[in-house]
Short mmCIF file of C-alpha atoms in Angstrom, two decimals:
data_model
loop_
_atom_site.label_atom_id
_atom_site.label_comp_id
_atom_site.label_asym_id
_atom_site.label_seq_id
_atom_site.Cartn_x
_atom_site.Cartn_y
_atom_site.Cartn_z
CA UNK A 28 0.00 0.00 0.00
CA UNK A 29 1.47 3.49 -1.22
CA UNK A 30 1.59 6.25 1.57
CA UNK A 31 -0.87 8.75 1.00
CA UNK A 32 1.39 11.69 1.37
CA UNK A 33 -0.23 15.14 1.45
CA UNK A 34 1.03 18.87 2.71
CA UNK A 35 -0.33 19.59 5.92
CA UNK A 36 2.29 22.52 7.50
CA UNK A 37 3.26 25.57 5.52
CA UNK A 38 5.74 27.93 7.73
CA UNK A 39 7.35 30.95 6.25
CA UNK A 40 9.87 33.14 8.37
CA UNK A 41 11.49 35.86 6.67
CA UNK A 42 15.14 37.38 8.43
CA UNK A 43 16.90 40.07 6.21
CA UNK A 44 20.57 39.49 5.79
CA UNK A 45 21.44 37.72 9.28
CA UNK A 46 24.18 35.46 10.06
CA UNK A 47 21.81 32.72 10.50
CA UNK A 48 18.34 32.31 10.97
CA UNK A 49 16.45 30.33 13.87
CA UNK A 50 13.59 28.21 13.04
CA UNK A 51 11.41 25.83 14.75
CA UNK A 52 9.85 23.15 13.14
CA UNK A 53 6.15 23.05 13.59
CA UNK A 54 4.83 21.29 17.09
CA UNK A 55 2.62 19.08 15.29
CA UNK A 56 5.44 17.44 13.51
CA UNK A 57 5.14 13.54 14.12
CA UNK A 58 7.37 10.35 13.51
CA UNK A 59 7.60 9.26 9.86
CA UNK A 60 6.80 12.89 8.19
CA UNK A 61 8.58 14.46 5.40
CA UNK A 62 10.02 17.97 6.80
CA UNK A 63 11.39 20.14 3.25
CA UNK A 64 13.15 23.35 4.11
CA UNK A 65 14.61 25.92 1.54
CA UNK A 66 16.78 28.76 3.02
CA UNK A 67 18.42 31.35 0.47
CA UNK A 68 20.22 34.19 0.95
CA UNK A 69 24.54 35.62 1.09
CA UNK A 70 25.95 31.79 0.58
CA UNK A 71 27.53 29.76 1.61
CA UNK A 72 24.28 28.37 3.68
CA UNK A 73 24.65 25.49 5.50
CA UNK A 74 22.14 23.04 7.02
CA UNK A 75 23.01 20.81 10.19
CA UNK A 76 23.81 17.28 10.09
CA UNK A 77 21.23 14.22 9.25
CA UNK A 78 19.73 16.76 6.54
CA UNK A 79 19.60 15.81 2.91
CA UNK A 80 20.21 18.33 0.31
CA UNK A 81 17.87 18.06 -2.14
CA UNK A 82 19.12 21.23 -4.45
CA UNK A 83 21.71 24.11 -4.18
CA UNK A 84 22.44 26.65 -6.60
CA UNK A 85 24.67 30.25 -6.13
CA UNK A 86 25.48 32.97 -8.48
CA UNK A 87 28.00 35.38 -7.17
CA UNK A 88 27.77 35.60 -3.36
CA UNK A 89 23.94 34.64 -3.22
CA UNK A 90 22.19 30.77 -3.58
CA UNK A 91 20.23 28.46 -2.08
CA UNK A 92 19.84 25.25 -0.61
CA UNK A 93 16.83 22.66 -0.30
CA UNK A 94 16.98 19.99 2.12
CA UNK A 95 14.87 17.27 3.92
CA UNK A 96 14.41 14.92 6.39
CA UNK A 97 12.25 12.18 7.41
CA UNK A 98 11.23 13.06 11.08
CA UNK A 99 12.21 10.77 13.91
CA UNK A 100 9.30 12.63 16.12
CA UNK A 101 11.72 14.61 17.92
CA UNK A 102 11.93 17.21 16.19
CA UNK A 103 8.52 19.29 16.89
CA UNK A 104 9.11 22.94 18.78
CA UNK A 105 12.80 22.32 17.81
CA UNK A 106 15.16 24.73 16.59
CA UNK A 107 16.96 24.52 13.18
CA UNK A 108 19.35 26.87 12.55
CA UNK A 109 20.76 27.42 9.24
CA UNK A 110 23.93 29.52 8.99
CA UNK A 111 25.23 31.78 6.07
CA UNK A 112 23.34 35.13 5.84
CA UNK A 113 19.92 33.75 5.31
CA UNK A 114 17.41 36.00 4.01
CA UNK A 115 14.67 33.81 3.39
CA UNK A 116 13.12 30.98 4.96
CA UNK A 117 10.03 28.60 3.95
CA UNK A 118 9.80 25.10 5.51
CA UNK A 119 7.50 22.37 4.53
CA UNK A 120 5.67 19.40 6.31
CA UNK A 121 4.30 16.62 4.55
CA UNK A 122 2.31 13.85 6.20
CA UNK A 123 2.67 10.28 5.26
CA UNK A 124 4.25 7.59 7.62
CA UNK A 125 7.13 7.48 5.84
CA UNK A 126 10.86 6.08 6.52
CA UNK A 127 13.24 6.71 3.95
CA UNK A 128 13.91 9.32 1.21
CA UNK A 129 16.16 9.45 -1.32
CA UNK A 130 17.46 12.05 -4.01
CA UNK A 131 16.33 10.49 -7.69
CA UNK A 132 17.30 13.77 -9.67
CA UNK A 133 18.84 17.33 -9.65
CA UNK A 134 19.08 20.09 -11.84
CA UNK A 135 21.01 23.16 -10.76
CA UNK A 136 22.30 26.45 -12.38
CA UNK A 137 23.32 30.30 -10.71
CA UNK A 138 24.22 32.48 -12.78
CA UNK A 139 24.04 35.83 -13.90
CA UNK A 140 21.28 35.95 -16.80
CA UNK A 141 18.48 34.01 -18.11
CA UNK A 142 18.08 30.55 -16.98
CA UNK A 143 18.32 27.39 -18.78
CA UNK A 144 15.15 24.78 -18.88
CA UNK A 145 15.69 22.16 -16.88
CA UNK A 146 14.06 18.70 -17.34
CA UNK A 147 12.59 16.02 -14.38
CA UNK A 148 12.59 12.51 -16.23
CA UNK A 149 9.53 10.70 -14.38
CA UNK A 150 11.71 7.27 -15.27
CA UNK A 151 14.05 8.58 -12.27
CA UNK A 152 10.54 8.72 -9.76
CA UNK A 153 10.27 5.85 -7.42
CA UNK A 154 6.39 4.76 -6.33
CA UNK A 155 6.43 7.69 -3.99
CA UNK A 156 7.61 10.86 -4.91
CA UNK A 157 7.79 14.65 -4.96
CA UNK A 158 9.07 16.87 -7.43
CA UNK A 159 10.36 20.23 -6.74
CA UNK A 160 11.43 23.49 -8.47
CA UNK A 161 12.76 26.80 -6.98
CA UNK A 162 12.93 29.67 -8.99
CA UNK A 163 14.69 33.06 -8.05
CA UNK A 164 15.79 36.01 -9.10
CA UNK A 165 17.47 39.47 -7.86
CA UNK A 166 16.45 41.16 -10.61
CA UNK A 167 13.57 39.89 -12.50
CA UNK A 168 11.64 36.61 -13.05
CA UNK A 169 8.49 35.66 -14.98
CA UNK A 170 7.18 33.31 -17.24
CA UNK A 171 7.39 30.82 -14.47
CA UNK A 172 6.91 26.75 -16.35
CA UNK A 173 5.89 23.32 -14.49
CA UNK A 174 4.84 21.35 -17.20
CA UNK A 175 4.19 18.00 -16.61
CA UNK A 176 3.75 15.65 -20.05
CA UNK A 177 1.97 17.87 -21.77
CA UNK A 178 -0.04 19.91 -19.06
CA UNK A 179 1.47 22.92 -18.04
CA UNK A 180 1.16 24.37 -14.74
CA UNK A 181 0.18 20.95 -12.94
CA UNK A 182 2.05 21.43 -10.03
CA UNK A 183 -0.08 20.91 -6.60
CA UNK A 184 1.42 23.79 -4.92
CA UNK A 185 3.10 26.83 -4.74
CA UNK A 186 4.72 29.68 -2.37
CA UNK A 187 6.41 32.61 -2.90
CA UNK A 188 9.24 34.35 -0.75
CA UNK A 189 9.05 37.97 -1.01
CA UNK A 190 8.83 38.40 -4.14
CA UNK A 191 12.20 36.96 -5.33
CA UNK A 192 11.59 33.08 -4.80
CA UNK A 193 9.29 30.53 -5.91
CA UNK A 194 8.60 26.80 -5.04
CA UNK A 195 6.50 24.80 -6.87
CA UNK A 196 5.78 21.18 -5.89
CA UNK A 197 3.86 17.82 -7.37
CA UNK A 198 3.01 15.02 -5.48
CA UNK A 199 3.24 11.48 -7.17
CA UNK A 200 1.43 9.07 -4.46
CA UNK A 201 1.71 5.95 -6.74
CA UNK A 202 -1.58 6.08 -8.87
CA UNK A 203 -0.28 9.07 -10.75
CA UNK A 204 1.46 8.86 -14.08
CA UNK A 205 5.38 8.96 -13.48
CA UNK A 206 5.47 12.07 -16.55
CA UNK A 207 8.57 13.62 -17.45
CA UNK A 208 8.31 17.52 -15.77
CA UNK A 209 9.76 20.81 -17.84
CA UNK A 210 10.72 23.51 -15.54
CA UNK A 211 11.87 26.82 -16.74
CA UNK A 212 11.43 30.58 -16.29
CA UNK A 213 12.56 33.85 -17.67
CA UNK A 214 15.17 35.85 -15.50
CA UNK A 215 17.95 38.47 -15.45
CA UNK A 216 20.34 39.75 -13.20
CA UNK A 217 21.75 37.14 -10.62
CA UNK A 218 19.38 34.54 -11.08
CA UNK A 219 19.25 30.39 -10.11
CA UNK A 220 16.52 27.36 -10.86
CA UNK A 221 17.14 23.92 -9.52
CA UNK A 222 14.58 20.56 -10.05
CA UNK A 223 14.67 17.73 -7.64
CA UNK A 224 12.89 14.23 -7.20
CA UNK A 225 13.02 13.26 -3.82
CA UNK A 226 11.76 9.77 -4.07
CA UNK A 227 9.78 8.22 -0.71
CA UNK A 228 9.14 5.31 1.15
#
């Protein structure tokens, strides 16, 4: 029986240009759920230990860097910090009674400029996986693609982080079609996209 994995915790803290930046993970965090973070800002960032990055990306002095974790049920009302001049902050919590992830795919690029399109090949999902994108830009950013087969847009989710980062996210809980997923945008200035599977069980 496939998990049925869902997003239940959304949590967005926001510090401008400090050294690091304190969160706590959501009380209502149990044993066996996925925890996703993303933290960008002045790199290099760096996550503790027992995290697993799931995308990083700089262009100059600024990046990124995704991770997760499949909680042990410990970590509810803890802190996380995450060091390197953080500026932004979202962390997701996805329910599912899960034990084990593992990274099936990454696409990275910083630069300064217009992005490249990246591709997700759904051959790379295992029964139970997300796929994620993070767009950003200093400067500008538009145009914004999560096509998946031939549907664009069919992402489950989305957030944005002040204006100058966006996640997108689909869910594939076992039943859904393992499709090959086109992410792209249009961007200038100091800019980065990364893709990632994080496969599940």
């Amino acid at each position: 029986m496939f998990p049925n994995l869902f997003l239940t915790v959304q949590t967005l803290t926001v510090s401008l240009r400090s050294n690091t930046l304190n969160k706590t993970i959501p009380t209502d965090v149990q044993s066996g759920d996925l925890i996703v973070r993303m933290g960008s800002g002045f790199a290099p960032l760096k996550f503790p230990a027992r995290w697993t990055t799931a995308g990083y990306a700089t262009s100059y002095s600024y990046g990124y860097e995704l991770a997760a974790k499949i909680s042990d049920g410990t970590e509810g009302g803890n802190t996380v910090v995450l060091a390197g001049g953080t500026t932004d902050d979202v962390t997701l919590v996805f329910k599912g009674g899960l034990s084990d992830l593992s990274i099936g795919e990454q696409n990275q690029q910083g630069l300064d400029g217009n992005v490249s399109n990246q591709t997700l090949h759904g051959s790379n999902m295992g029964s139970v996986a997300i796929a994620i994108a993070v767009y950003s830009s200093l400067n500008r950013i538009n145009g914004l693609v999560f096509r998946v087969g031939n549907v664009d847009d069919a992402f489950d989710g989305e957030f944005k982080v002040n204006n100058r980062a966006t996640i997108r996210y689909k869910i594939f809980n076992g039943t859904t079609p393992k499709e090959d997923i086109l992410v792209g945008a249009n961007t200038s200035g100091v800019s980065y996209l990364s893709s990632t599977i994080i496969n599940l069980s």
